[in-house]
Coordinates of C-alpha atoms in Angstrom, one line a residue:
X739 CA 0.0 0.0 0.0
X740 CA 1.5 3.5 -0.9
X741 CA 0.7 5.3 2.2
X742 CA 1.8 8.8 0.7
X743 CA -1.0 8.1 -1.6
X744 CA -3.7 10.9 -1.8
X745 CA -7.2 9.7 -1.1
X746 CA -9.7 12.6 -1.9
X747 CA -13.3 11.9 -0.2
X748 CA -16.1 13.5 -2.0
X749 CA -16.5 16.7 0.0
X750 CA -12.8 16.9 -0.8
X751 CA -13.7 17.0 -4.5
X752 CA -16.4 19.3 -4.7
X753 CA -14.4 21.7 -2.6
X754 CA -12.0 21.4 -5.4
X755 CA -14.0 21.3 -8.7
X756 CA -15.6 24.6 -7.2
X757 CA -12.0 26.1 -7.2
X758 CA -11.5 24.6 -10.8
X759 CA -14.7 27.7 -11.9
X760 CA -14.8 30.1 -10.2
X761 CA -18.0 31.2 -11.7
X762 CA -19.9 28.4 -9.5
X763 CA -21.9 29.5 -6.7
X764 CA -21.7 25.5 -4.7
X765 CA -24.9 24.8 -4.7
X766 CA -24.7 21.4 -7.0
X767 CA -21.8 20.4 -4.6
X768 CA -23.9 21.2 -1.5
X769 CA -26.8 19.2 -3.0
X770 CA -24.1 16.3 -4.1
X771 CA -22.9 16.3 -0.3
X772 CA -26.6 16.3 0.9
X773 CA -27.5 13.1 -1.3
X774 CA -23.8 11.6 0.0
X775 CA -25.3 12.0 3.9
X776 CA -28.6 10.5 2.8
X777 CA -26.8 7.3 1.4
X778 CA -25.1 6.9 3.9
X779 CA -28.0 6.8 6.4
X780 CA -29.3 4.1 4.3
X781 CA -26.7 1.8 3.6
X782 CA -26.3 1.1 7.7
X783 CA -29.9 -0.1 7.6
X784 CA -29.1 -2.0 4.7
X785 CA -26.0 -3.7 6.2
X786 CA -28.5 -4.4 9.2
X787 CA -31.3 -5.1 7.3
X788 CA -31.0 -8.9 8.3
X789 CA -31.4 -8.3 12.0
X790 CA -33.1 -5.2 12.0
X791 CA -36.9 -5.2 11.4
X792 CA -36.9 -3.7 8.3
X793 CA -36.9 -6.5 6.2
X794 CA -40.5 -7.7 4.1
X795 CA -43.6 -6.1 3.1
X796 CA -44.9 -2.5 4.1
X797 CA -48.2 -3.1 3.9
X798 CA -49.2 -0.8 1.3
X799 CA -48.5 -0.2 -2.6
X800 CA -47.2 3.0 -4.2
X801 CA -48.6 5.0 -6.5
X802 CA -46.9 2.3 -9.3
X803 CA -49.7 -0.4 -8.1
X804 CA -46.0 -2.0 -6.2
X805 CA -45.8 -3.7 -3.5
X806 CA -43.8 -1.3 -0.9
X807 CA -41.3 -2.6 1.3
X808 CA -40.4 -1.4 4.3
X809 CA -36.9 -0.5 3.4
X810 CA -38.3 1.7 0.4
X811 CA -40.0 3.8 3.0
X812 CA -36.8 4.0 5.2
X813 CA -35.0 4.9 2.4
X814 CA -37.6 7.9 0.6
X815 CA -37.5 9.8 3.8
X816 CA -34.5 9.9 4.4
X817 CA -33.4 11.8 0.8
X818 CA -36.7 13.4 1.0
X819 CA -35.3 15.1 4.9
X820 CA -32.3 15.7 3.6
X821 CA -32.8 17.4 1.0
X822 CA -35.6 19.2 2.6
X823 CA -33.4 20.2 5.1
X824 CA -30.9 21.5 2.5
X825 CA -30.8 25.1 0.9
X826 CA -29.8 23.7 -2.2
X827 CA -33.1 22.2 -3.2
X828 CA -36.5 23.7 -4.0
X829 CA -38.4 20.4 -4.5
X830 CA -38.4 16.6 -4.8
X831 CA -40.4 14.4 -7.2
X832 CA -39.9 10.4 -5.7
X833 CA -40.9 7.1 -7.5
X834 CA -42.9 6.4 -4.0
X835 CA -44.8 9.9 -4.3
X836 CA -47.4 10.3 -6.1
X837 CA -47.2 14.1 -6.7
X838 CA -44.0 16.4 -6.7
X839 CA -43.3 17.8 -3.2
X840 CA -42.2 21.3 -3.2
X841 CA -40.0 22.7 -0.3
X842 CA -41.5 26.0 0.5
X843 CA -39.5 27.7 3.3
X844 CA -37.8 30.8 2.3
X845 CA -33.9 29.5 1.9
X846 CA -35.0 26.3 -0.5
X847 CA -37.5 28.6 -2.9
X848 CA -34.5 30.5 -3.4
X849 CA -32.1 27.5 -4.4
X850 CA -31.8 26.4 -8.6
X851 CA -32.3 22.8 -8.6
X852 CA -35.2 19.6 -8.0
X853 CA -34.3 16.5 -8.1
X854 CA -35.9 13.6 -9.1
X855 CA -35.8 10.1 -6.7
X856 CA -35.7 6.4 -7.3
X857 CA -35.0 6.1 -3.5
X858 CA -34.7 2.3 -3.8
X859 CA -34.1 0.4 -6.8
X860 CA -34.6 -3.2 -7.0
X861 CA -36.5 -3.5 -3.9
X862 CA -37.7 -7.1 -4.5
X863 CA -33.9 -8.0 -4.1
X864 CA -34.0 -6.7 -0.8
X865 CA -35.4 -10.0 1.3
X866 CA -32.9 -12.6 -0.9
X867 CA -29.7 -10.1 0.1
X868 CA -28.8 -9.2 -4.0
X869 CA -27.4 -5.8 -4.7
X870 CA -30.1 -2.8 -4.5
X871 CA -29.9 1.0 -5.0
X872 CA -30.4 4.9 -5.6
X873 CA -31.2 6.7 -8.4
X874 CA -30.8 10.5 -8.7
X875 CA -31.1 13.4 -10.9
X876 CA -30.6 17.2 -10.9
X877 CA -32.3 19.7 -13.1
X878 CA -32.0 23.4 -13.2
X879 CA -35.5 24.5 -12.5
X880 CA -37.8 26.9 -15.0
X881 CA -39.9 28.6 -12.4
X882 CA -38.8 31.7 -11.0
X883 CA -36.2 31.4 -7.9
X884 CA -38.2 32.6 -4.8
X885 CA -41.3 31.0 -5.7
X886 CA -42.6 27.1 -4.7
X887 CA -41.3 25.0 -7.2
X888 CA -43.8 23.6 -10.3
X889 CA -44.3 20.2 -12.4
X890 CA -43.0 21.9 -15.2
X891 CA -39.6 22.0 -13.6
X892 CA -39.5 18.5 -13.2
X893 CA -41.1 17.3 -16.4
X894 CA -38.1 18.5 -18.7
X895 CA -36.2 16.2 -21.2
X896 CA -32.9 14.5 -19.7
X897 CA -31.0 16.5 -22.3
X898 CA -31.5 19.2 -19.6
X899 CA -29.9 17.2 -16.8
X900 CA -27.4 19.2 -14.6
X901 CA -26.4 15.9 -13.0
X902 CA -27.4 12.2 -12.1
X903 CA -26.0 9.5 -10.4
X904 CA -26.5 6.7 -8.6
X905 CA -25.7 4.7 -5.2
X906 CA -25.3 0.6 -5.4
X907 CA -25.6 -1.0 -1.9
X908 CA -23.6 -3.9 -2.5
X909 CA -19.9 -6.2 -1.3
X910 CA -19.0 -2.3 -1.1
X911 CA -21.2 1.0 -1.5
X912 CA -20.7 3.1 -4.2
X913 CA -21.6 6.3 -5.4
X914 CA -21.1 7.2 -9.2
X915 CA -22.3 10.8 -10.5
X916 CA -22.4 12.4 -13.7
X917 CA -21.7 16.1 -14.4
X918 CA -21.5 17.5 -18.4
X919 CA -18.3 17.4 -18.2
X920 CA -17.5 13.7 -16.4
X921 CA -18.1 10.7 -14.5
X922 CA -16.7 9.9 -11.6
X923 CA -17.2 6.8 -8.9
X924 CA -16.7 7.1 -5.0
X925 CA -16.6 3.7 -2.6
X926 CA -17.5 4.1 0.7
X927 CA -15.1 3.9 3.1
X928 CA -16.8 2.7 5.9
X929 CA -13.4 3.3 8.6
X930 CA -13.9 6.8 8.2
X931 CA -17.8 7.3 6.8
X932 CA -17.0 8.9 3.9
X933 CA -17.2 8.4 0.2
X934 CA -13.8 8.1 -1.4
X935 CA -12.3 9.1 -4.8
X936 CA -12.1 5.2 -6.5
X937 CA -13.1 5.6 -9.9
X938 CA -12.1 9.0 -11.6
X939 CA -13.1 9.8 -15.0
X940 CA -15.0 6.6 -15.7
X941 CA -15.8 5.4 -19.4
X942 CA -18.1 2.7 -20.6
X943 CA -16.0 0.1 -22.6
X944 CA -16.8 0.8 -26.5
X945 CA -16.6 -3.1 -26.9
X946 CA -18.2 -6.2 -24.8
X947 CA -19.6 -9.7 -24.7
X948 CA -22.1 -9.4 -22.2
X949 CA -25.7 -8.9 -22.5
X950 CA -28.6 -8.3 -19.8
X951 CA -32.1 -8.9 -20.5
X952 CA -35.1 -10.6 -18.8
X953 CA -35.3 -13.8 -21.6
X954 CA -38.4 -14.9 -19.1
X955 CA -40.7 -12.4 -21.2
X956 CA -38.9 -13.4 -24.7
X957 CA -42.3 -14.7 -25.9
X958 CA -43.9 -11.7 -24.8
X959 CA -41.4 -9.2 -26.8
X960 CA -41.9 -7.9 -30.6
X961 CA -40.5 -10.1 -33.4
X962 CA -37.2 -7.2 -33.8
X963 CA -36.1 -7.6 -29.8
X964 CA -36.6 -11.2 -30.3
X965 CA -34.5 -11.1 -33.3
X966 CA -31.6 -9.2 -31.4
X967 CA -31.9 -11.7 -28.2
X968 CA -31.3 -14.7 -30.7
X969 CA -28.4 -12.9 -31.9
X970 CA -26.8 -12.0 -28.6
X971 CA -27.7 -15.8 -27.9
X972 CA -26.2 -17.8 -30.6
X973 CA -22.9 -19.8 -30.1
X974 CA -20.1 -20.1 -32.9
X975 CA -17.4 -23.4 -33.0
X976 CA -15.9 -22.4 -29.5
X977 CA -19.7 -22.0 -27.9
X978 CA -19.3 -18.7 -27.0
X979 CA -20.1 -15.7 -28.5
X980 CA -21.6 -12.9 -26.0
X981 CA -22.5 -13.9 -22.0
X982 CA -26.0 -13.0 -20.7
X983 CA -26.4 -11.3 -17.5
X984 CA -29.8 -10.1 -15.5
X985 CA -29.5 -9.4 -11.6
X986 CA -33.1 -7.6 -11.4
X987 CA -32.0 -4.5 -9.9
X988 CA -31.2 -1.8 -12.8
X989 CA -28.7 0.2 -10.6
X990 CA -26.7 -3.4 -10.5
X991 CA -27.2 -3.7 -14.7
X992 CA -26.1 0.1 -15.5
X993 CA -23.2 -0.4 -12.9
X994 CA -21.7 -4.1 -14.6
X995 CA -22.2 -2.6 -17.9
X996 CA -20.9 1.1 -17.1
X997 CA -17.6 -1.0 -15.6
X998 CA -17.5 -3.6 -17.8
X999 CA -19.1 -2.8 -21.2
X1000 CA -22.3 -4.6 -23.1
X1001 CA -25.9 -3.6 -23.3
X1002 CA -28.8 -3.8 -21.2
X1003 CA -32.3 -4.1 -22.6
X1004 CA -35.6 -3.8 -21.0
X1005 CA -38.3 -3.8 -23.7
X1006 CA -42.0 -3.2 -24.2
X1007 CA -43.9 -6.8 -23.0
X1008 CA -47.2 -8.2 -22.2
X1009 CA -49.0 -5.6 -20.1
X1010 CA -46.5 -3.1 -20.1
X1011 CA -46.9 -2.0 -23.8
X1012 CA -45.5 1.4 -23.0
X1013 CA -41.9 0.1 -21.1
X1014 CA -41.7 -0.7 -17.6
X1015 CA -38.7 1.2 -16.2
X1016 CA -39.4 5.0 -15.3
X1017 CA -38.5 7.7 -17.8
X1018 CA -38.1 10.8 -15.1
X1019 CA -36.5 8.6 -12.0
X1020 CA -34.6 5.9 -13.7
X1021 CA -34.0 5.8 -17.9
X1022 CA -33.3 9.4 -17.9
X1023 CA -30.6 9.3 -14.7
X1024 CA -29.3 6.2 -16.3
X1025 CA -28.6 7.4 -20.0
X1026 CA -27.0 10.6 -18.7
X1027 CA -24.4 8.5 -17.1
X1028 CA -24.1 6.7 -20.0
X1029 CA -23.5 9.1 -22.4
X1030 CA -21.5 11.2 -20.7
X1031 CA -18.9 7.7 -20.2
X1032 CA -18.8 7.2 -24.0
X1033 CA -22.4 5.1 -24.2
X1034 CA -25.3 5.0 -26.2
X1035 CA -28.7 5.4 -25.1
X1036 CA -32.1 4.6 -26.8
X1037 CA -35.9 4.2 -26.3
X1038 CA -36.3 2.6 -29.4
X1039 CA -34.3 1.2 -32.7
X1040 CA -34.2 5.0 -33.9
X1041 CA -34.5 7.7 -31.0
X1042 CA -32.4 9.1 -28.5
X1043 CA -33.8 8.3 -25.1
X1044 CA -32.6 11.5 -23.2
X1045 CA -34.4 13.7 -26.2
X1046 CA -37.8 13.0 -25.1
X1047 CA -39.4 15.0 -22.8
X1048 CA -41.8 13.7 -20.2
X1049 CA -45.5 13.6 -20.2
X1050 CA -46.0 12.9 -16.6
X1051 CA -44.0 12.0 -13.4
X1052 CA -44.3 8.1 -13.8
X1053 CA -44.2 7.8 -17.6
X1054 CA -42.9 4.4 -18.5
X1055 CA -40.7 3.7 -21.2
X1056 CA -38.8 0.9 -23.1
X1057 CA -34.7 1.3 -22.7
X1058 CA -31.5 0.3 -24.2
X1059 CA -28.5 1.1 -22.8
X1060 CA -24.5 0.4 -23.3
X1061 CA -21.4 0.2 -25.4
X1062 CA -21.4 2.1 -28.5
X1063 CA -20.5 -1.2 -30.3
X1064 CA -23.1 -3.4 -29.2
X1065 CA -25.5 -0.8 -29.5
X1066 CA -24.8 -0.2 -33.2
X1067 CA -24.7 -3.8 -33.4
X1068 CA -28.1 -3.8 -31.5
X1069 CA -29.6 -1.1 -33.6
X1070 CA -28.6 -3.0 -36.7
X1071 CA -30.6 -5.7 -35.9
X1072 CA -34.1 -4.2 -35.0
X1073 CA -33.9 -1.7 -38.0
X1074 CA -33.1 -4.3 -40.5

């Protein structure tokens, strides 16, 4: 171990890309930090969840029609608080809320930013101990500073993102963000409770072999994403060309594939003829990231996902997500 090496934590490196323009007033870095403190909270419940009675069922559904578990609960209040308690925020719009909430006291009307929450992704991992997570996004609002926040202000296309990250509770906790001008991936450091410097700068792979799709519902898809899956699934002399992945969580998928290249698709099936994952709280998060580490994003054969703007705070939407290779390999396919 080189013990002269510089560790930076992530207070450390917002303190620092503030000095790097001058022009910034710190409030994304002060809503960064607030998010940090939030995750934080809830990965010690979810490294106790075993013992802790926070395991299981709610009781109740969310405004999805979902089953809520309790940990979902846990976990929305406590970036919901946070935030609230923040001056850097002027509203929240969660995956468990069924309307935005504004934050109305004088110091957050005047802040810039709302953010949109997937407090918990891949909650039914939750009882059987597989990876879970956060999903997070920042957007410069459009109503006037000093005034309650507005839908409008949340329902803009991801092309308008400021930032957007995620945190993946798993054999370590993570923390990856995007800004326009990076990526960058903090582990948790659990000796000293904060997030550390890990993964600066990170890019997608352009190339992979690994694909991630649900092939339970193959029968279920459209003749084109069946079409792809059978490429992705055939074998050559050696029995091997591409692997398939699915872990269930999407904060798990986007992190594997983000690290180690390939494509993740979750397509239009059955009763979910409009997509399944969330446009605002995860697809739009999720293909910022991307893009911004050299990927490709897409809600269909032909469009940009992050161009589309939002009809309504729980839009669904088909996605497909991942190395610019496999994705023009992909695209090939299901536009043939």
């Amino acid at each position: 171990m080189n013990l002269k090496q510089k560790v930076m934590t992530l207070d450390e490196f917002t303190i620092q890309e503030l000095r790097n323009y001058p022009g910034a007033t710190g409030q994304l870095s002060g809503l960064l930090r607030d998010i940090g403190l939030a995750a934080k909270r809830v990965n010690v419940e979810v490294n106790k969840a075993g013992i802790a009675d926070i395991l299981g069922e709610a009781g109740r559904t969310n405004v999805q029609g979902e089953s809520v578990k309790k940990l979902d609960e846990f976990a929305n209040e406590q970036f919901i608080n946070s935030l609230e308690t923040s001056i850097y925020c002027c509203g929240v719009a969660s995956e468990e809320n069924e309307n935005f909430i504004p934050f109305t006291d004088e110091h957050s009307m005047k802040s810039k930013y709302v953010v949109l929450l997937d407090p918990l992704d891949g909650s039914s991992n939750i009882d059987v101990n597989v990876s879970i997570g956060t999903i997070f996004s920042v957007y410069r609002r459009l109503s006037p500073e000093g005034s309650p926040c507005e839908l409008e202000d949340f329902l803009q296309p991801g092309t308008q993102q400021i930032a957007a990250g995620y945190i993946i509770y798993g054999s370590s906790t993570m923390m990856v963000y995007a800004t326009r001008r990076s990526v960058q991936g903090f582990t948790l450091d659990p000796s000293i409770g904060e997030f550390c410097l890990s993964h600066p700068n990170l890019k997608c792979p352009v190339e992979s072999d690994i694909f991630s799709v649900n092939v339970g519902y193959y029968h279920l898809y459209e003749a084109k994403i069946r079409r792809s899956i059978d490429h992705f699934m055939a074998r050559n002399e050696n029995d091997r060309i591409y692997r398939h992945r699915f872990v269930g969580c999407m904060v798990a998928e986007i992190h594997r594939t983000l690290i180690q290249g390939g494509i993740f698709m979750y397509p239009a099936f059955g009763k979910y003829l409009s997509g399944r994952l969330r446009l605002c709280y995860e697809c739009n998060p999720m293909s910022f990231i991307m893009e911004k580490a050299g990927g490709v994003a897409m809600a269909n054969g032909k469009q940009r996902l992050l161009e589309l703007k939002p009809a309504q705070l729980h839009q669904r939407i088909p996605i497909f997500i991942g190395s610019k290779k496999m994705m023009d390999t992909w695209q090939h396919i299901v536009n043939e």
